[in-house]
């Protein structure tokens, strides 16, 4: 056991031995003739040990330990323990925990017997160090042999070590065990485990533990609440997170910038920008200064919804308040401008950012590639891409390649995209399903449906599984070529793979309805009725327009009317009617047989609305 603890890191041992060599100390036990000198040396450092430990550097602490260990009589256990605690608290020193373990072994060798408090410092150091977690439990066994019973601090340290290594099951088991033996957890113990559960997305278990904590009479603190608030926000449950904020304030637990920033970020991402701004105003009224993350969240919320002027106003406020914008701030704004096809405004911000000494990263350049493709300048986009290859700070990653491929396909340069795709495969790059989907879509766009399907089939031999976008892209390609039976077969395969159990987008639904309408009208009636009655899927508004147009082009008007009347009032589209069907619709309306319908017969044009759009795919790449 002693060997496992003293093994430490080689660098720590070497460092300690260098100190002994420098001080000409042949061994840790000083001869009798040197005891007086050692005592004086130690007494000269007693004031440092008692009052100036917080100002010590690690090298000075090692030097002090060496002098203490050769002083006669030896300093007290309390003095050694204080030094170990001081070293463990040196946050700027990455090696501090390994040093503590190494020095503890030195203490044992010179005859200094530890107390529980000393052992707890070592336990905590082992848990916080880079060593495997079981070394801490091995030391716990040694503690038990020495007659020390683990206390709350011991268990909390062990729990923290397990949580740091994401061993959630072991952490929960240890928590249950400590409760069983009568060790009552405190707020730190509960918060440590709650944070671990939140970090690993076990949000319901975290909430359950939080409630148990309240029932046990342990009062949560702001750190506990922050862990839960952030986790709930990350899981999209911002409503529950907002209730927690209200609960905090009701209990007079003051939220801090972390609490507000997590909620502001969640509201902004959910499209509730006004609510995010309201929270922003509340935190400022409470004299809580927003940080760069808070401002970035609001700027991102404005940009995602095209409110660029408001985003810039927030940017200027940020600067006035002395909060320095970072690369994320500028890249978010540049992305907003590029997405709105205002690339030149993005370039202006890029120049401003460079003048301030901020270096663009891979995401920044990728945003520009997307922007230039959106405004029809794929050649400029490829120039930006080529420049990235010469940059050590911003090399292109898989997202960059995906954005470029998608942009080239979007601008009709499919052959060039295929060349880049082949280059990626030859280089054995980590090509994702997103990459394959983009290429399949590009092939289908230029009529290479058979080649696209060959590539689609090759996914399975590569161990890759198509996602719902891959399926609907391929199905759409079949539909455009009039290969309805092939599309239907692929639809059935998609259903077997379980994709139809989840919510589908309007684009997916249009493809499915097209296939089923082309083959089997009764199936569509039952399929849509099931959706309406059970509410298992939220249909996109365009899906109903699609059904109306499809029926009106090939089916009696009564069938289209029956479908339209089944649409919930809040889901009815009110778009312009096509001239070819307007008179028929008006006759039906005059008879009171239908409500206002909308017509759009151009479903399989080159830019059909149910085809995954360039913007949609690039948004997926950037997220």
Coordinates of C-alpha atoms in Angstrom, one line a residue:
X1 CA 0.0 0.0 0.0
X2 CA 2.8 2.4 0.9
X3 CA 4.4 1.7 -2.4
X4 CA 1.2 2.6 -4.3
X5 CA 1.0 5.9 -2.5
X6 CA 4.6 6.9 -2.7
X7 CA 5.0 6.0 -6.4
X8 CA 3.6 9.5 -7.2
X9 CA 4.8 11.1 -10.4
X10 CA 8.4 10.8 -11.4
X11 CA 8.7 14.5 -11.7
X12 CA 7.7 15.2 -8.1
X13 CA 10.2 12.6 -6.8
X14 CA 13.0 14.1 -8.9
X15 CA 12.1 17.6 -7.8
X16 CA 12.2 16.6 -4.1
X17 CA 15.5 14.8 -4.5
X18 CA 17.0 17.9 -6.1
X19 CA 16.1 19.9 -3.0
X20 CA 17.9 17.4 -0.8
X21 CA 20.9 17.5 -3.0
X22 CA 21.0 21.3 -3.1
X23 CA 20.8 21.4 0.7
X24 CA 23.5 18.6 1.1
X25 CA 21.2 16.4 3.1
X26 CA 22.3 12.8 2.8
X27 CA 19.2 11.2 4.3
X28 CA 16.0 12.2 6.0
X29 CA 17.3 11.5 9.5
X30 CA 19.8 14.1 10.6
X31 CA 22.8 13.1 12.8
X32 CA 22.7 14.2 16.5
X33 CA 25.4 16.8 15.9
X34 CA 23.3 18.7 13.5
X35 CA 20.1 18.8 15.6
X36 CA 20.8 22.2 17.2
X37 CA 21.5 23.7 13.8
X38 CA 18.3 22.1 12.4
X39 CA 16.3 23.4 15.3
X40 CA 17.5 27.0 14.7
X41 CA 16.9 26.7 11.0
X42 CA 13.3 25.6 11.6
X43 CA 12.7 28.3 14.3
X44 CA 13.8 30.9 11.7
X45 CA 10.9 29.7 9.5
X46 CA 8.3 29.3 12.3
X47 CA 6.7 32.7 11.6
X48 CA 6.4 31.7 7.9
X49 CA 4.7 28.5 8.9
X50 CA 2.3 30.2 11.3
X51 CA 1.3 33.3 9.5
X52 CA 2.6 33.5 5.9
X53 CA 1.7 30.2 4.4
X54 CA -0.8 31.7 1.9
X55 CA 2.1 33.6 0.2
X56 CA 4.3 30.5 -0.3
X57 CA 5.2 29.2 -3.7
X58 CA 5.5 25.5 -4.2
X59 CA 9.3 25.5 -4.4
X60 CA 9.4 27.5 -1.1
X61 CA 7.0 25.0 0.5
X62 CA 9.2 22.1 -0.5
X63 CA 12.3 23.9 0.9
X64 CA 10.4 24.5 4.1
X65 CA 9.3 20.9 4.4
X66 CA 12.9 19.7 4.0
X67 CA 14.1 22.0 6.7
X68 CA 11.2 20.9 9.0
X69 CA 11.9 17.2 8.4
X70 CA 15.6 17.7 9.6
X71 CA 14.8 19.8 12.6
X72 CA 15.2 18.2 16.0
X73 CA 13.0 18.0 17.8
X74 CA 10.6 17.5 14.9
X75 CA 7.9 20.1 14.5
X76 CA 4.4 19.1 15.6
X77 CA 2.0 17.1 13.5
X78 CA -0.1 20.2 13.3
X79 CA 2.7 22.1 11.7
X80 CA 3.2 19.5 9.1
X81 CA -0.5 19.2 8.5
X82 CA -0.8 23.0 8.0
X83 CA 1.9 22.9 5.4
X84 CA 0.2 20.0 3.5
X85 CA -3.1 21.9 3.6
X86 CA -1.3 25.1 2.3
X87 CA 0.2 23.1 -0.6
X88 CA -3.1 21.5 -1.5
X89 CA -4.6 25.0 -1.7
X90 CA -2.1 26.3 -4.2
X91 CA -4.5 26.5 -7.2
X92 CA -1.9 27.8 -9.6
X93 CA 0.2 24.7 -9.1
X94 CA -1.0 21.7 -11.2
X95 CA 1.3 19.3 -9.3
X96 CA 0.1 20.3 -5.8
X97 CA -1.9 17.1 -5.1
X98 CA 0.9 14.8 -6.1
X99 CA 3.2 16.8 -4.0
X100 CA 1.0 16.4 -0.9
X101 CA 0.9 12.6 -1.4
X102 CA 4.7 12.4 -1.8
X103 CA 5.3 14.6 1.3
X104 CA 2.8 12.5 3.4
X105 CA 5.0 9.5 2.6
X106 CA 8.1 11.4 3.7
X107 CA 6.3 12.3 7.0
X108 CA 5.5 8.7 7.7
X109 CA 9.1 7.6 7.0
X110 CA 10.5 10.1 9.6
X111 CA 8.1 8.9 12.2
X112 CA 5.4 11.6 12.1
X113 CA 2.1 9.8 12.8
X114 CA -1.0 11.3 11.0
X115 CA -4.4 12.2 12.4
X116 CA -7.7 11.9 10.6
X117 CA -7.5 15.5 9.4
X118 CA -4.1 14.8 7.8
X119 CA -5.4 11.6 6.2
X120 CA -8.4 13.6 4.8
X121 CA -6.0 16.1 3.2
X122 CA -4.3 13.1 1.4
X123 CA -7.6 11.5 0.5
X124 CA -8.8 14.8 -1.1
X125 CA -5.5 15.2 -2.9
X126 CA -5.7 11.7 -4.3
X127 CA -9.3 12.3 -5.4
X128 CA -8.3 15.6 -7.1
X129 CA -5.1 14.4 -8.7
X130 CA -4.7 12.7 -12.1
X131 CA -4.3 9.3 -10.4
X132 CA -6.9 6.6 -10.8
X133 CA -9.8 6.9 -8.4
X134 CA -9.1 3.5 -6.7
X135 CA -5.8 4.9 -5.2
X136 CA -8.0 7.0 -2.9
X137 CA -10.0 4.0 -1.9
X138 CA -6.8 2.0 -1.3
X139 CA -5.7 4.8 1.0
X140 CA -9.1 4.7 2.7
X141 CA -8.3 1.0 3.5
X142 CA -5.0 2.0 5.1
X143 CA -6.9 4.7 7.2
X144 CA -9.2 2.0 8.5
X145 CA -6.3 -0.2 9.4
X146 CA -4.8 2.7 11.3
X147 CA -8.0 2.9 13.3
X148 CA -9.4 6.1 11.6
X149 CA -13.2 6.1 10.9
X150 CA -14.0 8.1 7.8
X151 CA -16.1 11.2 8.5
X152 CA -18.2 13.5 6.3
X153 CA -15.1 15.2 4.8
X154 CA -13.7 11.8 3.8
X155 CA -16.9 10.7 2.1
X156 CA -17.4 14.0 0.4
X157 CA -13.8 14.0 -1.0
X158 CA -14.3 10.4 -2.3
X159 CA -17.6 11.4 -3.8
X160 CA -16.0 14.4 -5.5
X161 CA -13.3 12.1 -6.9
X162 CA -15.8 9.8 -8.4
X163 CA -17.9 12.7 -9.8
X164 CA -14.8 14.3 -11.4
X165 CA -14.3 11.0 -13.3
X166 CA -18.0 10.8 -14.2
X167 CA -18.5 7.5 -12.4
X168 CA -22.1 8.4 -11.7
X169 CA -23.2 4.9 -10.6
X170 CA -20.3 4.5 -8.1
X171 CA -20.9 8.0 -6.7
X172 CA -24.6 7.3 -6.1
X173 CA -23.7 4.0 -4.5
X174 CA -21.2 5.7 -2.2
X175 CA -23.7 8.3 -1.3
X176 CA -26.3 5.7 -0.3
X177 CA -23.6 3.8 1.7
X178 CA -22.6 6.9 3.7
X179 CA -26.3 7.5 4.6
X180 CA -26.7 3.9 5.6
X181 CA -23.9 4.0 8.1
X182 CA -25.3 7.2 9.6
X183 CA -23.0 9.8 8.0
X184 CA -25.4 12.7 7.3
X185 CA -24.6 14.5 4.0
X186 CA -24.3 18.3 4.1
X187 CA -24.9 20.9 1.4
X188 CA -21.5 20.3 -0.2
X189 CA -22.1 16.6 -0.4
X190 CA -25.5 17.0 -2.0
X191 CA -24.3 19.7 -4.3
X192 CA -21.4 17.6 -5.5
X193 CA -23.6 14.7 -6.5
X194 CA -26.3 17.0 -8.0
X195 CA -23.7 18.7 -10.1
X196 CA -22.4 15.3 -11.3
X197 CA -25.9 14.1 -12.2
X198 CA -26.6 17.4 -14.0
X199 CA -23.3 17.2 -15.9
X200 CA -24.2 13.7 -17.2
X201 CA -27.7 14.8 -18.1
X202 CA -29.5 12.9 -15.4
X203 CA -31.7 15.9 -14.8
X204 CA -34.7 14.1 -13.3
X205 CA -32.5 12.2 -10.8
X206 CA -30.8 15.5 -9.9
X207 CA -34.2 17.2 -9.2
X208 CA -35.2 14.1 -7.1
X209 CA -32.1 14.4 -5.1
X210 CA -32.6 18.1 -4.7
X211 CA -36.1 17.5 -3.3
X212 CA -34.7 14.8 -1.0
X213 CA -32.1 17.4 0.2
X214 CA -34.9 19.8 1.1
X215 CA -36.9 17.0 2.9
X216 CA -33.7 16.2 5.0
X217 CA -33.6 19.8 6.1
X218 CA -30.4 20.7 4.2
X219 CA -30.6 24.2 2.8
X220 CA -29.5 24.5 -0.8
X221 CA -27.1 27.3 -1.7
X222 CA -26.6 29.3 -4.9
X223 CA -24.1 26.7 -6.3
X224 CA -26.8 23.9 -5.9
X225 CA -29.4 26.0 -7.7
X226 CA -27.0 27.0 -10.4
X227 CA -26.2 23.4 -11.2
X228 CA -29.9 22.6 -11.6
X229 CA -30.8 25.8 -13.5
X230 CA -28.0 25.3 -16.0
X231 CA -28.9 21.6 -16.5
X232 CA -32.6 22.3 -17.0
X233 CA -31.7 25.0 -19.4
X234 CA -29.4 22.8 -21.4
X235 CA -32.2 20.2 -21.6
X236 CA -34.6 22.7 -22.9
X237 CA -36.6 22.9 -19.7
X238 CA -36.2 26.6 -19.3
X239 CA -39.7 26.9 -17.8
X240 CA -38.7 24.7 -14.8
X241 CA -35.4 26.6 -14.5
X242 CA -37.4 29.9 -14.3
X243 CA -39.4 28.4 -11.5
X244 CA -36.2 27.6 -9.7
X245 CA -35.1 31.2 -10.0
X246 CA -38.4 32.3 -8.5
X247 CA -37.9 29.7 -5.7
X248 CA -34.4 31.0 -5.0
X249 CA -35.6 34.6 -4.6
X250 CA -38.5 33.5 -2.4
X251 CA -36.0 31.7 -0.1
X252 CA -33.7 34.8 -0.1
X253 CA -30.9 33.0 -1.9
X254 CA -29.4 35.6 -4.1
X255 CA -28.9 34.5 -7.7
X256 CA -25.6 35.5 -9.3
X257 CA -24.4 36.1 -12.8
X258 CA -24.1 32.3 -13.5
X259 CA -27.8 31.9 -12.6
X260 CA -29.0 34.7 -14.8
X261 CA -26.7 33.9 -17.7
X262 CA -27.9 30.3 -17.9
X263 CA -31.5 31.4 -18.1
X264 CA -30.8 34.3 -20.5
X265 CA -29.0 31.9 -22.8
X266 CA -31.8 29.4 -22.6
X267 CA -34.5 32.0 -23.3
X268 CA -32.5 33.4 -26.2
X269 CA -32.0 30.0 -27.8
X270 CA -35.7 29.2 -27.4
X271 CA -36.6 32.3 -29.4
X272 CA -37.9 34.1 -26.3
X273 CA -35.6 37.1 -26.8
X274 CA -37.9 39.6 -25.1
X275 CA -38.0 37.4 -21.9
X276 CA -34.2 37.1 -22.1
X277 CA -33.9 40.9 -22.3
X278 CA -36.3 41.3 -19.3
X279 CA -34.1 39.0 -17.2
X280 CA -31.1 41.0 -18.4
X281 CA -32.8 44.1 -17.0
X282 CA -33.7 42.4 -13.8
X283 CA -30.1 41.3 -13.1
X284 CA -28.8 44.8 -13.8
X285 CA -31.4 46.2 -11.4
X286 CA -30.0 43.8 -8.8
X287 CA -26.5 45.3 -9.4
X288 CA -25.4 42.0 -10.9
X289 CA -23.0 42.9 -13.7
X290 CA -23.4 40.8 -16.9
X291 CA -20.3 39.0 -18.1
X292 CA -19.2 38.3 -21.6
X293 CA -21.2 35.0 -21.7
X294 CA -24.4 37.0 -20.8
X295 CA -23.9 39.5 -23.6
X296 CA -22.9 36.8 -26.1
X297 CA -26.1 34.9 -25.3
X298 CA -28.3 37.9 -26.0
X299 CA -26.4 38.8 -29.1
X300 CA -26.7 35.3 -30.4
X301 CA -30.5 35.3 -29.6
X302 CA -30.9 38.5 -31.6
X303 CA -28.8 37.3 -34.5
X304 CA -30.6 33.9 -34.8
X305 CA -33.9 35.8 -35.3
X306 CA -32.5 38.3 -37.8
X307 CA -32.6 41.2 -35.3
X308 CA -29.2 42.5 -36.2
X309 CA -29.7 46.1 -35.3
X310 CA -30.6 45.1 -31.7
X311 CA -27.7 42.7 -31.6
X312 CA -25.4 45.6 -32.5
X313 CA -26.9 47.8 -29.9
X314 CA -26.2 45.1 -27.3
X315 CA -22.7 44.9 -28.6
X316 CA -22.2 48.7 -28.2
X317 CA -23.7 48.5 -24.7
X318 CA -21.3 45.7 -23.8
X319 CA -18.3 47.9 -24.8
X320 CA -19.6 50.9 -22.9
X321 CA -19.9 48.9 -19.8
X322 CA -16.3 47.8 -20.0
X323 CA -17.0 44.2 -20.9
X324 CA -14.5 43.3 -23.6
X325 CA -16.0 41.4 -26.6
X326 CA -14.2 38.1 -27.4
X327 CA -13.9 36.0 -30.5
X328 CA -17.3 34.4 -29.8
X329 CA -18.9 37.8 -29.7
X330 CA -17.5 38.8 -33.1
X331 CA -18.0 35.4 -34.7
X332 CA -21.7 35.4 -33.6
X333 CA -22.3 38.9 -35.1
X334 CA -20.4 37.9 -38.3
X335 CA -22.6 34.8 -38.5
X336 CA -25.7 36.9 -38.1
X337 CA -24.7 39.2 -40.9
X338 CA -23.6 36.4 -43.2
X339 CA -26.8 34.5 -42.7
X340 CA -28.7 37.6 -43.6
X341 CA -26.6 38.0 -46.8
X342 CA -24.9 41.1 -45.4
X343 CA -21.4 39.6 -45.9
X344 CA -19.7 43.1 -46.3
X345 CA -20.9 44.1 -42.8
X346 CA -19.4 40.9 -41.6
X347 CA -16.1 41.7 -43.2
X348 CA -16.2 45.1 -41.5
X349 CA -16.5 43.5 -38.1
X350 CA -13.8 41.0 -39.1
X351 CA -11.4 43.9 -39.7
X352 CA -12.4 45.6 -36.5
X353 CA -11.7 42.4 -34.6
X354 CA -8.3 42.0 -36.2
X355 CA -7.3 45.5 -35.3
X356 CA -8.1 44.7 -31.6
X357 CA -5.7 41.8 -31.7
X358 CA -8.3 39.0 -31.9
X359 CA -7.3 36.2 -34.2
X360 CA -10.1 34.5 -36.2
X361 CA -10.6 30.8 -35.5
X362 CA -12.0 27.9 -37.6
X363 CA -15.6 28.8 -36.8
X364 CA -15.1 32.4 -38.0
X365 CA -13.7 31.4 -41.3
X366 CA -16.4 28.7 -41.7
X367 CA -19.0 31.4 -41.2
X368 CA -17.6 33.5 -44.0
X369 CA -17.6 30.4 -46.3
X370 CA -21.2 29.9 -45.5
X371 CA -21.9 33.6 -46.1
X372 CA -20.2 33.8 -49.5
X373 CA -22.0 30.7 -50.6
X374 CA -25.4 32.2 -49.6
X375 CA -24.8 35.3 -51.7
X376 CA -23.8 33.2 -54.7
X377 CA -20.0 33.6 -54.5
X378 CA -18.8 30.0 -54.1
X379 CA -15.4 30.9 -55.7
X380 CA -14.7 33.5 -53.0
X381 CA -15.8 30.9 -50.4
X382 CA -13.3 28.4 -51.8
X383 CA -10.6 31.1 -51.6
X384 CA -11.3 31.6 -47.9
X385 CA -11.2 27.8 -47.5
X386 CA -7.8 27.6 -49.2
X387 CA -6.4 30.4 -47.0
X388 CA -7.4 28.3 -44.0
X389 CA -5.1 25.6 -45.1
X390 CA -2.1 27.9 -44.6
X391 CA -3.2 29.0 -41.1
X392 CA -1.9 27.1 -38.1
X393 CA -4.5 28.7 -35.8
X394 CA -7.6 28.0 -37.9
X395 CA -7.3 24.8 -40.0
X396 CA -10.5 23.6 -41.6
X397 CA -12.4 20.9 -39.7
X398 CA -15.2 18.6 -40.7
X399 CA -17.8 21.3 -40.3
X400 CA -15.9 23.6 -42.6
X401 CA -15.8 20.9 -45.3
X402 CA -19.5 20.2 -44.8
X403 CA -20.4 23.9 -45.2
X404 CA -18.2 24.2 -48.3
X405 CA -19.6 21.1 -49.9
X406 CA -23.2 22.2 -49.2
X407 CA -22.5 25.7 -50.5
X408 CA -21.0 24.4 -53.7
X409 CA -24.0 22.1 -54.3
X410 CA -26.4 25.0 -53.5
X411 CA -24.7 27.0 -56.2
X412 CA -24.8 24.2 -58.8
X413 CA -21.1 23.3 -58.5
X414 CA -21.8 19.7 -57.7
X415 CA -18.8 18.3 -59.7
X416 CA -16.4 20.5 -57.7
X417 CA -18.1 19.3 -54.5
X418 CA -17.7 15.7 -55.5
X419 CA -13.9 16.3 -56.1
X420 CA -13.5 17.6 -52.6
X421 CA -15.6 14.7 -51.2
X422 CA -13.3 12.2 -53.0
X423 CA -10.2 14.1 -51.5
X424 CA -11.7 13.8 -48.0
X425 CA -12.2 10.0 -48.5
X426 CA -8.7 9.5 -49.8
X427 CA -7.3 11.4 -46.9
X428 CA -9.4 9.1 -44.6
X429 CA -10.9 12.1 -42.9
X430 CA -13.6 11.5 -40.3
X431 CA -16.5 11.9 -42.7
X432 CA -19.9 12.1 -40.9
X433 CA -23.4 11.2 -41.9
X434 CA -23.9 15.0 -42.5
X435 CA -21.2 14.9 -45.2
X436 CA -22.7 11.9 -46.9
X437 CA -26.2 13.5 -46.8
X438 CA -24.9 16.7 -48.4
X439 CA -23.2 14.8 -51.2
X440 CA -26.3 12.6 -51.8
X441 CA -28.5 15.7 -52.0
X442 CA -26.0 17.3 -54.5
X443 CA -26.0 14.2 -56.7
X444 CA -29.8 14.0 -56.7
X445 CA -30.0 17.7 -57.6
X446 CA -28.1 17.1 -60.9
X447 CA -30.0 13.9 -61.7
X448 CA -27.4 11.4 -60.5
X449 CA -30.0 9.5 -58.5
X450 CA -28.5 6.1 -59.2
X451 CA -25.1 7.2 -58.1
X452 CA -26.6 8.8 -55.0
X453 CA -28.4 5.6 -54.1
X454 CA -25.2 3.6 -54.5
X455 CA -23.5 6.0 -52.1
X456 CA -26.6 5.7 -49.8
X457 CA -26.3 1.9 -49.8
X458 CA -22.6 2.0 -49.1
X459 CA -23.3 3.7 -45.7
X460 CA -24.4 0.4 -44.2
X461 CA -21.2 -1.4 -45.2
X462 CA -19.2 1.5 -43.6
X463 CA -21.1 1.0 -40.3
X464 CA -22.9 4.3 -40.7
X465 CA -26.6 4.7 -40.2
X466 CA -28.6 7.2 -42.2
X467 CA -30.6 9.7 -40.3
X468 CA -34.0 11.1 -41.1
X469 CA -32.5 13.8 -43.3
X470 CA -30.5 11.3 -45.3
X471 CA -33.6 9.2 -45.9
X472 CA -35.9 12.0 -46.9
X473 CA -33.2 13.4 -49.2
X474 CA -32.9 10.1 -51.0
X475 CA -36.6 9.6 -51.1
X476 CA -37.0 13.1 -52.6
X477 CA -34.5 12.2 -55.3
X478 CA -36.5 9.2 -56.2
X479 CA -39.7 11.2 -56.3
X480 CA -38.2 13.8 -58.7
X481 CA -37.3 11.1 -61.1
X482 CA -40.8 9.6 -60.8
X483 CA -39.5 6.4 -59.1
X484 CA -42.4 6.3 -56.7
X485 CA -42.1 2.5 -55.9
X486 CA -38.4 2.9 -55.1
X487 CA -39.3 5.9 -52.9
X488 CA -42.0 3.8 -51.1
X489 CA -39.6 0.9 -50.5
X490 CA -37.1 3.3 -48.9
X491 CA -39.9 4.9 -46.9
X492 CA -40.7 1.5 -45.5
X493 CA -37.1 0.9 -44.7
X494 CA -37.1 4.3 -42.9
X495 CA -40.1 3.2 -40.9
X496 CA -38.4 -0.1 -40.0
X497 CA -35.4 1.9 -38.6
X498 CA -37.8 3.6 -36.2
X499 CA -37.7 7.2 -37.6
X500 CA -41.4 7.6 -37.8
X501 CA -41.9 7.1 -34.1
X502 CA -40.4 10.5 -33.5
X503 CA -41.7 13.9 -34.5
X504 CA -41.2 14.7 -38.2
X505 CA -40.7 18.1 -39.8
X506 CA -43.0 19.5 -42.4
X507 CA -40.5 18.7 -45.1
X508 CA -40.4 15.0 -44.1
X509 CA -44.2 14.8 -43.9
X510 CA -44.6 16.3 -47.4
X511 CA -42.4 13.6 -48.8
X512 CA -44.3 10.8 -47.0
X513 CA -47.7 12.1 -48.1
X514 CA -46.5 12.4 -51.7
X515 CA -45.4 8.8 -51.8
X516 CA -48.6 7.5 -50.1
X517 CA -50.9 9.7 -52.2
X518 CA -49.2 8.4 -55.4
X519 CA -49.7 4.8 -54.4
X520 CA -52.6 4.4 -51.9
X521 CA -55.1 7.1 -51.0
X522 CA -56.9 5.2 -48.2
X523 CA -53.5 4.8 -46.5
X524 CA -53.1 8.5 -46.4
X525 CA -56.6 9.0 -45.0
X526 CA -55.9 6.6 -42.1
X527 CA -52.4 7.9 -41.6
X528 CA -53.5 11.5 -41.3
X529 CA -56.5 10.6 -39.1
X530 CA -54.1 8.8 -36.7
X531 CA -52.0 11.9 -36.6
X532 CA -54.9 14.2 -35.9
X533 CA -56.6 12.0 -33.3
X534 CA -53.6 10.9 -31.3
X535 CA -51.5 14.0 -31.8
X536 CA -48.4 12.0 -32.0
X537 CA -46.8 14.3 -34.5
X538 CA -47.0 18.1 -35.1
X539 CA -47.6 18.6 -38.8
X540 CA -46.0 21.6 -40.5
X541 CA -48.5 24.0 -42.0
X542 CA -47.0 23.5 -45.5
X543 CA -47.8 19.8 -45.2
X544 CA -51.5 20.5 -45.4
X545 CA -51.0 22.9 -48.3
X546 CA -49.0 20.1 -50.0
X547 CA -51.9 17.6 -49.6
X548 CA -54.4 20.1 -51.0
X549 CA -52.3 20.8 -54.0
X550 CA -51.6 17.2 -54.6
X551 CA -55.2 16.2 -54.4
X552 CA -56.4 19.1 -56.5
X553 CA -53.9 18.1 -59.3
X554 CA -55.2 14.6 -59.5
X555 CA -58.1 13.9 -57.2
X556 CA -61.7 15.1 -56.9
X557 CA -62.1 18.4 -55.0
X558 CA -64.2 16.7 -52.3
X559 CA -61.2 14.7 -51.2
X560 CA -59.1 17.8 -50.8
X561 CA -61.9 19.5 -48.9
X562 CA -62.2 16.6 -46.4
X563 CA -58.5 16.8 -45.7
X564 CA -58.6 20.6 -45.4
X565 CA -61.5 20.6 -42.9
X566 CA -59.5 18.2 -40.6
X567 CA -56.9 20.9 -40.1
X568 CA -57.1 22.7 -36.8
X569 CA -58.0 26.4 -37.2
X570 CA -54.6 27.5 -35.9
X571 CA -52.9 25.4 -38.6
X572 CA -54.8 26.7 -41.6
X573 CA -52.7 28.4 -44.2
X574 CA -53.9 31.5 -45.9
X575 CA -51.8 31.8 -48.9
X576 CA -52.6 32.9 -52.5
X577 CA -54.6 30.5 -54.6
X578 CA -53.3 29.3 -57.9
X579 CA -55.4 30.6 -60.8
X580 CA -56.1 27.2 -62.1
X581 CA -58.0 26.1 -59.1
X582 CA -59.4 29.3 -57.8
X583 CA -62.8 29.1 -59.5
X584 CA -63.4 25.6 -58.3
X585 CA -62.5 26.5 -54.7
X586 CA -64.8 29.5 -54.8
X587 CA -67.7 27.4 -56.1
X588 CA -67.2 25.0 -53.2
X589 CA -67.0 27.9 -50.7
X590 CA -70.2 29.4 -52.0
X591 CA -71.9 26.1 -51.3
X592 CA -70.6 26.1 -47.7
X593 CA -68.7 22.9 -48.3
X594 CA -65.2 24.1 -47.5
X595 CA -63.2 26.8 -45.8
X596 CA -60.6 28.9 -47.4
X597 CA -57.9 26.8 -48.9
X598 CA -54.5 27.7 -50.2
X599 CA -52.8 26.3 -53.3
X600 CA -49.2 25.8 -54.2
X601 CA -48.7 23.3 -57.0
X602 CA -44.9 23.7 -57.5
X603 CA -43.7 21.0 -55.2
X604 CA -41.1 19.3 -57.2
X605 CA -39.3 22.2 -58.7
X606 CA -35.5 22.5 -58.5
X607 CA -35.8 24.3 -55.1
X608 CA -38.7 22.3 -53.6
X609 CA -39.5 23.5 -50.1
X610 CA -39.4 20.1 -48.6
X611 CA -35.8 19.6 -49.7
X612 CA -33.4 20.2 -46.8
X613 CA -32.2 23.8 -47.5
X614 CA -28.7 25.0 -47.7
X615 CA -29.3 27.3 -44.7
X616 CA -30.9 24.5 -42.7
X617 CA -27.9 22.1 -43.3
X618 CA -25.3 24.7 -42.6
X619 CA -27.1 25.7 -39.4
X620 CA -26.9 22.1 -38.4
X621 CA -23.2 22.1 -39.2
X622 CA -22.5 25.3 -37.1
X623 CA -24.4 24.1 -34.0

